mmCIF file of C-alpha atoms in Angstrom:
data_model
loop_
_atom_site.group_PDB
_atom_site.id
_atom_site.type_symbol
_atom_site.label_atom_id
_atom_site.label_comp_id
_atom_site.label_asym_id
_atom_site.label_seq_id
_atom_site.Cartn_x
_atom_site.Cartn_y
_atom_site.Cartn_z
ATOM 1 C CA UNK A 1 45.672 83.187 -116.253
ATOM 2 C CA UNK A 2 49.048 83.567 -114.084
ATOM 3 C CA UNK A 3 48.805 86.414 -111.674
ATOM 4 C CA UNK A 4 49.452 89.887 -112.276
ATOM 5 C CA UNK A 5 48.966 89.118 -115.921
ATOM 6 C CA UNK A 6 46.578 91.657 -116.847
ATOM 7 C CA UNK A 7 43.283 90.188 -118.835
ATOM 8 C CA UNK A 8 43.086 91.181 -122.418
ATOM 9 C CA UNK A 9 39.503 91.388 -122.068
ATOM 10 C CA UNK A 10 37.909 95.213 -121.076
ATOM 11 C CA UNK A 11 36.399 95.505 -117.477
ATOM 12 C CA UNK A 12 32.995 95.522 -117.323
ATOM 13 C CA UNK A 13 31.471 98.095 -115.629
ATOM 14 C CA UNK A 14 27.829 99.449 -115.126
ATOM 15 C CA UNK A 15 26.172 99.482 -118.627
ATOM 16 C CA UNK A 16 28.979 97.654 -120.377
ATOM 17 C CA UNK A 17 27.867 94.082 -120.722
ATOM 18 C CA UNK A 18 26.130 94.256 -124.545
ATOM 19 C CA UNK A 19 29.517 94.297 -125.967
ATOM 20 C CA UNK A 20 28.880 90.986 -128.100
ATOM 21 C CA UNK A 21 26.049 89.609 -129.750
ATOM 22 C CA UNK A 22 24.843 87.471 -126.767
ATOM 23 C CA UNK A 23 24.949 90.221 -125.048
ATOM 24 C CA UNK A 24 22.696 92.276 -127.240
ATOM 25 C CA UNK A 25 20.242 89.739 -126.999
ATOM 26 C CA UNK A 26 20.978 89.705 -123.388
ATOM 27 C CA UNK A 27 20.448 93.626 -122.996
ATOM 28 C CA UNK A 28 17.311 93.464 -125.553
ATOM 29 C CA UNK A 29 15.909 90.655 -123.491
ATOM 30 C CA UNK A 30 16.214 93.371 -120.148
ATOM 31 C CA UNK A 31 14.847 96.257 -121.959
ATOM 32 C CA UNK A 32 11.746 94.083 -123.166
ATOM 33 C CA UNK A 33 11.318 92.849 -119.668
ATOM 34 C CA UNK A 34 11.413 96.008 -117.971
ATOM 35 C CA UNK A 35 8.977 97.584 -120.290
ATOM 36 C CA UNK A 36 6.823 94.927 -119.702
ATOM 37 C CA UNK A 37 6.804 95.564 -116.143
ATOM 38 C CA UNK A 38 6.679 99.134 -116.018
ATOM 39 C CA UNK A 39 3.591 99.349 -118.530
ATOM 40 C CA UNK A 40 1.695 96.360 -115.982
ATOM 41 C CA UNK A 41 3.141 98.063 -112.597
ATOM 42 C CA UNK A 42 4.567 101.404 -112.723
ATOM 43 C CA UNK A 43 8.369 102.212 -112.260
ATOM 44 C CA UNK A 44 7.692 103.032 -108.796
ATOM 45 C CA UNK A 45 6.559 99.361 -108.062
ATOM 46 C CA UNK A 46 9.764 97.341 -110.291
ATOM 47 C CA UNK A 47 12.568 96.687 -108.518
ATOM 48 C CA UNK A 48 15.609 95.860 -110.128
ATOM 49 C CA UNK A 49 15.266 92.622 -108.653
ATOM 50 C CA UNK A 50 11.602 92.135 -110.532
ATOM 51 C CA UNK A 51 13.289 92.699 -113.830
ATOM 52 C CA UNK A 52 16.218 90.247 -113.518
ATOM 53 C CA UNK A 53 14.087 87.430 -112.023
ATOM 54 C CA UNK A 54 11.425 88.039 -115.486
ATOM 55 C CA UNK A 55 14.737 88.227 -117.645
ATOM 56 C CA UNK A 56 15.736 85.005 -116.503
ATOM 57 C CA UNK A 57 19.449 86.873 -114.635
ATOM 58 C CA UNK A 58 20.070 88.443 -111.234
ATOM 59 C CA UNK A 59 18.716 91.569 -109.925
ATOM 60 C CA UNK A 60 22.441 92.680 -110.097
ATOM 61 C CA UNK A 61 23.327 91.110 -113.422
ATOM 62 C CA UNK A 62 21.603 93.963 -115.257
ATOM 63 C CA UNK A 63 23.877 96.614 -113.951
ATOM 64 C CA UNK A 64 26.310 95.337 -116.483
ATOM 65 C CA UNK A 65 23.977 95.990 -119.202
ATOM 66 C CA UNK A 66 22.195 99.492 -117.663
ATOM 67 C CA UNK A 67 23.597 101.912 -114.894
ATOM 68 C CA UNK A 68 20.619 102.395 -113.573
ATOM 69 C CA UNK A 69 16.797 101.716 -113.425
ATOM 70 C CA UNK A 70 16.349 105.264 -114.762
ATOM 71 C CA UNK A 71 18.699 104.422 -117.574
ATOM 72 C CA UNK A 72 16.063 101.263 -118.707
ATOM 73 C CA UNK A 73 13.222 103.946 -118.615
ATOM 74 C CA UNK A 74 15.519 106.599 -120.461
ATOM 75 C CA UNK A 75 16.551 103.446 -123.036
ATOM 76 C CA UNK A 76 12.703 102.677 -123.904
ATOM 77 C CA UNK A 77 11.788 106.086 -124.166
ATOM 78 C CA UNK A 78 14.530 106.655 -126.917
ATOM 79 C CA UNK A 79 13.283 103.603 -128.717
ATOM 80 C CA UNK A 80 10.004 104.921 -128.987
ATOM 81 C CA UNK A 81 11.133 108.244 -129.744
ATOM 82 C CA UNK A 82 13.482 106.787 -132.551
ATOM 83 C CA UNK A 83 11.079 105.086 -134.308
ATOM 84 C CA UNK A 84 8.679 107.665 -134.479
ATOM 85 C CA UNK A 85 11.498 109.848 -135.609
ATOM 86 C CA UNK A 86 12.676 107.417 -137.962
ATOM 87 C CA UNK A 87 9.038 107.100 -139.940
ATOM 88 C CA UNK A 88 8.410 110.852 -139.594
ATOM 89 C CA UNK A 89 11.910 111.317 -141.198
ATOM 90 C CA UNK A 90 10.866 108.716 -144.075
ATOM 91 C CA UNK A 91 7.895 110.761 -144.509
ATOM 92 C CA UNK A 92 9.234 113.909 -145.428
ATOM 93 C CA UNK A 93 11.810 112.216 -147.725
ATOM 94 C CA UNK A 94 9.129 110.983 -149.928
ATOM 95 C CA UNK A 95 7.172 112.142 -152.997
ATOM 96 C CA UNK A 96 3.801 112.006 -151.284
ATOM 97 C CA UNK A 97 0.733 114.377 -151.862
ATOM 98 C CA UNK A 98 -0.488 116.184 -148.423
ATOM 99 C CA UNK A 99 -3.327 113.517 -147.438
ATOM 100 C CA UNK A 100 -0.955 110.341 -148.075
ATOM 101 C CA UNK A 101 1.943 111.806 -146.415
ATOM 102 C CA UNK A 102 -0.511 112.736 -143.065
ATOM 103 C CA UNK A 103 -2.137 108.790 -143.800
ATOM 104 C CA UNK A 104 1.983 107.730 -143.431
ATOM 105 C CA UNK A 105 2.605 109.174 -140.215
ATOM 106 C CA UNK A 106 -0.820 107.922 -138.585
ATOM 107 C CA UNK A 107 0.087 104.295 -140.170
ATOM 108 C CA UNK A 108 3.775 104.878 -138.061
ATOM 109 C CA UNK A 109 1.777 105.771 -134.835
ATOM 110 C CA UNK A 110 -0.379 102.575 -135.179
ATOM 111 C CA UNK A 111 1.925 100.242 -135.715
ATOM 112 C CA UNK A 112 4.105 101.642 -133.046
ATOM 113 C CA UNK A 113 0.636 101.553 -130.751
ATOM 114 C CA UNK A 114 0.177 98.031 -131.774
ATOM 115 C CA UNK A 115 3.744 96.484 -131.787
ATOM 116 C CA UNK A 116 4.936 98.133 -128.746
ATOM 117 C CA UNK A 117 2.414 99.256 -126.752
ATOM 118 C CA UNK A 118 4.141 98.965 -123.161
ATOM 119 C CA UNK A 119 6.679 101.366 -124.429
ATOM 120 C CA UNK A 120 3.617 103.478 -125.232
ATOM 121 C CA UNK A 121 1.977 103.652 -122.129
ATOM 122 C CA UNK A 122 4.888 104.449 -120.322
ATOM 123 C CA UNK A 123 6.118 107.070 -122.669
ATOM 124 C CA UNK A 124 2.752 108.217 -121.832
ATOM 125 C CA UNK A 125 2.746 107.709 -117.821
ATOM 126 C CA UNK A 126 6.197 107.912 -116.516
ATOM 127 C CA UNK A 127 8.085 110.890 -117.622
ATOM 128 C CA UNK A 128 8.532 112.124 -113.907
ATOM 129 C CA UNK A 129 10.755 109.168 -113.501
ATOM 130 C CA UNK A 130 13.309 110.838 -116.069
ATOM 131 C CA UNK A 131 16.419 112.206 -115.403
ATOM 132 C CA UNK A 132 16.044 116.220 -116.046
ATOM 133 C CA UNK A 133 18.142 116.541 -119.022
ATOM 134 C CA UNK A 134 16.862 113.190 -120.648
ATOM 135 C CA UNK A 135 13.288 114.544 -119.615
ATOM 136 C CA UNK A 136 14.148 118.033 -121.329
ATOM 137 C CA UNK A 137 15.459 116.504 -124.495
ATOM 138 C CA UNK A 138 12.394 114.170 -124.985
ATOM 139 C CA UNK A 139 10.079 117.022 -124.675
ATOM 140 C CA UNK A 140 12.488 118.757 -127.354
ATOM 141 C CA UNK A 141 11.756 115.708 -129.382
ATOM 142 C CA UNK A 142 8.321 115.549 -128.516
ATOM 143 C CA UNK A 143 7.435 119.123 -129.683
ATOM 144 C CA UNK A 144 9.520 118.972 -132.852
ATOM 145 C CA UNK A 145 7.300 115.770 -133.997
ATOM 146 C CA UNK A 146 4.224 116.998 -133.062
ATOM 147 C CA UNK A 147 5.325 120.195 -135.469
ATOM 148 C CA UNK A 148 5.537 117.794 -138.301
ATOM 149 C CA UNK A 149 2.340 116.435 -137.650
ATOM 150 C CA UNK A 150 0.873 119.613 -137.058
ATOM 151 C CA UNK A 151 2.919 121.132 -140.110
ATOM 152 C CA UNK A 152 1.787 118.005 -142.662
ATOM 153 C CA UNK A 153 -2.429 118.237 -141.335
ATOM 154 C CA UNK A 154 -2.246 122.120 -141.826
ATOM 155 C CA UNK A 155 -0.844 121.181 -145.302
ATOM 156 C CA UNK A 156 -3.763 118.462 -146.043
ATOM 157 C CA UNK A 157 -6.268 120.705 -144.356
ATOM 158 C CA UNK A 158 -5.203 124.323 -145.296
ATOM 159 C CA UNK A 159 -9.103 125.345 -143.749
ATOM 160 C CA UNK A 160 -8.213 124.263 -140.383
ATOM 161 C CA UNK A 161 -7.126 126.787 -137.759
ATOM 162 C CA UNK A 162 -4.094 126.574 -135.542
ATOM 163 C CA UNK A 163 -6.006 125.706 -132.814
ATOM 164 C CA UNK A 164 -8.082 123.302 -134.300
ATOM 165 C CA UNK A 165 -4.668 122.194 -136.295
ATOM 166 C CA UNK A 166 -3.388 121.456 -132.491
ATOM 167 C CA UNK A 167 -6.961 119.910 -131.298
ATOM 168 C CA UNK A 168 -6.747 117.473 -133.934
ATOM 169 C CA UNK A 169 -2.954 116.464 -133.656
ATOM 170 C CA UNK A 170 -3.431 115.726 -130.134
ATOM 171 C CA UNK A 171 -7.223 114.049 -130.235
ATOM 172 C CA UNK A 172 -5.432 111.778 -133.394
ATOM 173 C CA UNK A 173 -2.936 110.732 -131.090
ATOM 174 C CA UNK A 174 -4.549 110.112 -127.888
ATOM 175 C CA UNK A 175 -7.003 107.966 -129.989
ATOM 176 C CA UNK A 176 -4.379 105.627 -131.710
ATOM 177 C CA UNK A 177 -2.787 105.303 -128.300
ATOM 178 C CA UNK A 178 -5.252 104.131 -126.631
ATOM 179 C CA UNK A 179 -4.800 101.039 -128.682
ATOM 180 C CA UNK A 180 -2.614 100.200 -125.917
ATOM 181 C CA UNK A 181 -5.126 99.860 -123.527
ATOM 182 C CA UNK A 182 -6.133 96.250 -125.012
ATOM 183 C CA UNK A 183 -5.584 93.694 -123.437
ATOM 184 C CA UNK A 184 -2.439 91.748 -124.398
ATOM 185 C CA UNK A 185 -4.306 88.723 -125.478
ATOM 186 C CA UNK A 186 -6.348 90.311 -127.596
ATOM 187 C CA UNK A 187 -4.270 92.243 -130.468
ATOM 188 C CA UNK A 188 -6.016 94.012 -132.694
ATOM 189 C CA UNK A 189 -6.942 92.463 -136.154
ATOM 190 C CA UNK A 190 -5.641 93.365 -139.619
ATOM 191 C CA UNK A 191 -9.203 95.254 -140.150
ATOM 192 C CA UNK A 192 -8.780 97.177 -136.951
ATOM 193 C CA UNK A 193 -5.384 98.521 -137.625
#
């Protein structure tokens, strides 16, 4: 390139590096990483530094794929979130009767316990680390799905009260979660899930 000749490429900056396929994989690769580490350590006790030397890249090298270390935590919690919003979504677009439509969205919270369960427990542990506004939209989202479970369990068990409607949502959910409490060597078998 002869000088002063501006590059045709665009300047990377902080979060800007997953602008191609390799570095989707690249930025995927990071996000796995870090939730690894934050689920085994807490995001008090990862350092950038941790992350890039587990993902194979600098410490450094991951500010052109994330701003921030809050951003990674913000980035796994809206995976989560997505999915869960994505199966509660495909729910209530189906022609299900009350029971199998409340059997749907425990099967999403399994699966989610059982194929991601670091982004679980920190979804579950580390919402202090958030950003305020990212914090107050997750709870948003957080409150709006537990509505449609609550709405689809008062609709397969009309005799409940809204307490117990509540009771149950949460008791459901702390018990599929705690799935995620195995052992990583030890998934859970067909019959289990």
């Amino acid at each position: 390139m002869q000088r002063g000749v501006k590059s045709e490429l665009p300047e990377l900056g902080p979060g800007k590096g997953a602008q191609t396929s390799r570095g989707l994989r690249r930025r995927g690769l990071i996000l796995k990483v870090a939730a690894t580490l934050f689920a085994e350590r807490g995001f008090d006790s990862v350092s950038i530094n941790d992350i890039g030397t587990a993902a194979g890249i600098t410490g450094p090298a991951i500010y052109r794929y994330f701003a921030s270390k809050e951003e990674l935590l913000v980035s796994i919690y809206e995976q989560l979130y997505r999915r869960s919003a994505e199966g509660a979504e495909a729910m209530l677009t189906e022609d299900l009767d009350d029971l199998a439509a409340m059997e749907r969205l425990i099967d999403v919270q399994i699966a989610a316990a059982v194929e991601e369960p670091e982004k679980v427990r920190i979804v579950d542990r580390e919402e202090r680390h958030l950003p305020l506004k990212e914090a107050e939209q997750f709870r948003i989202q957080r409150r709006r799905l537990l509505g449609i479970w609550t709405d689809q369990l008062r609709r397969a068990r009309p005799d409940l009260a809204r307490e117990e409607l509540d009771a149950t949502v949460h008791a459901v959910l702390a018990m599929i979660n705690s799935i995620t409490l195995r052992r990583a060597d030890e998934p859970p078998s067909a019959a289990v899930r």
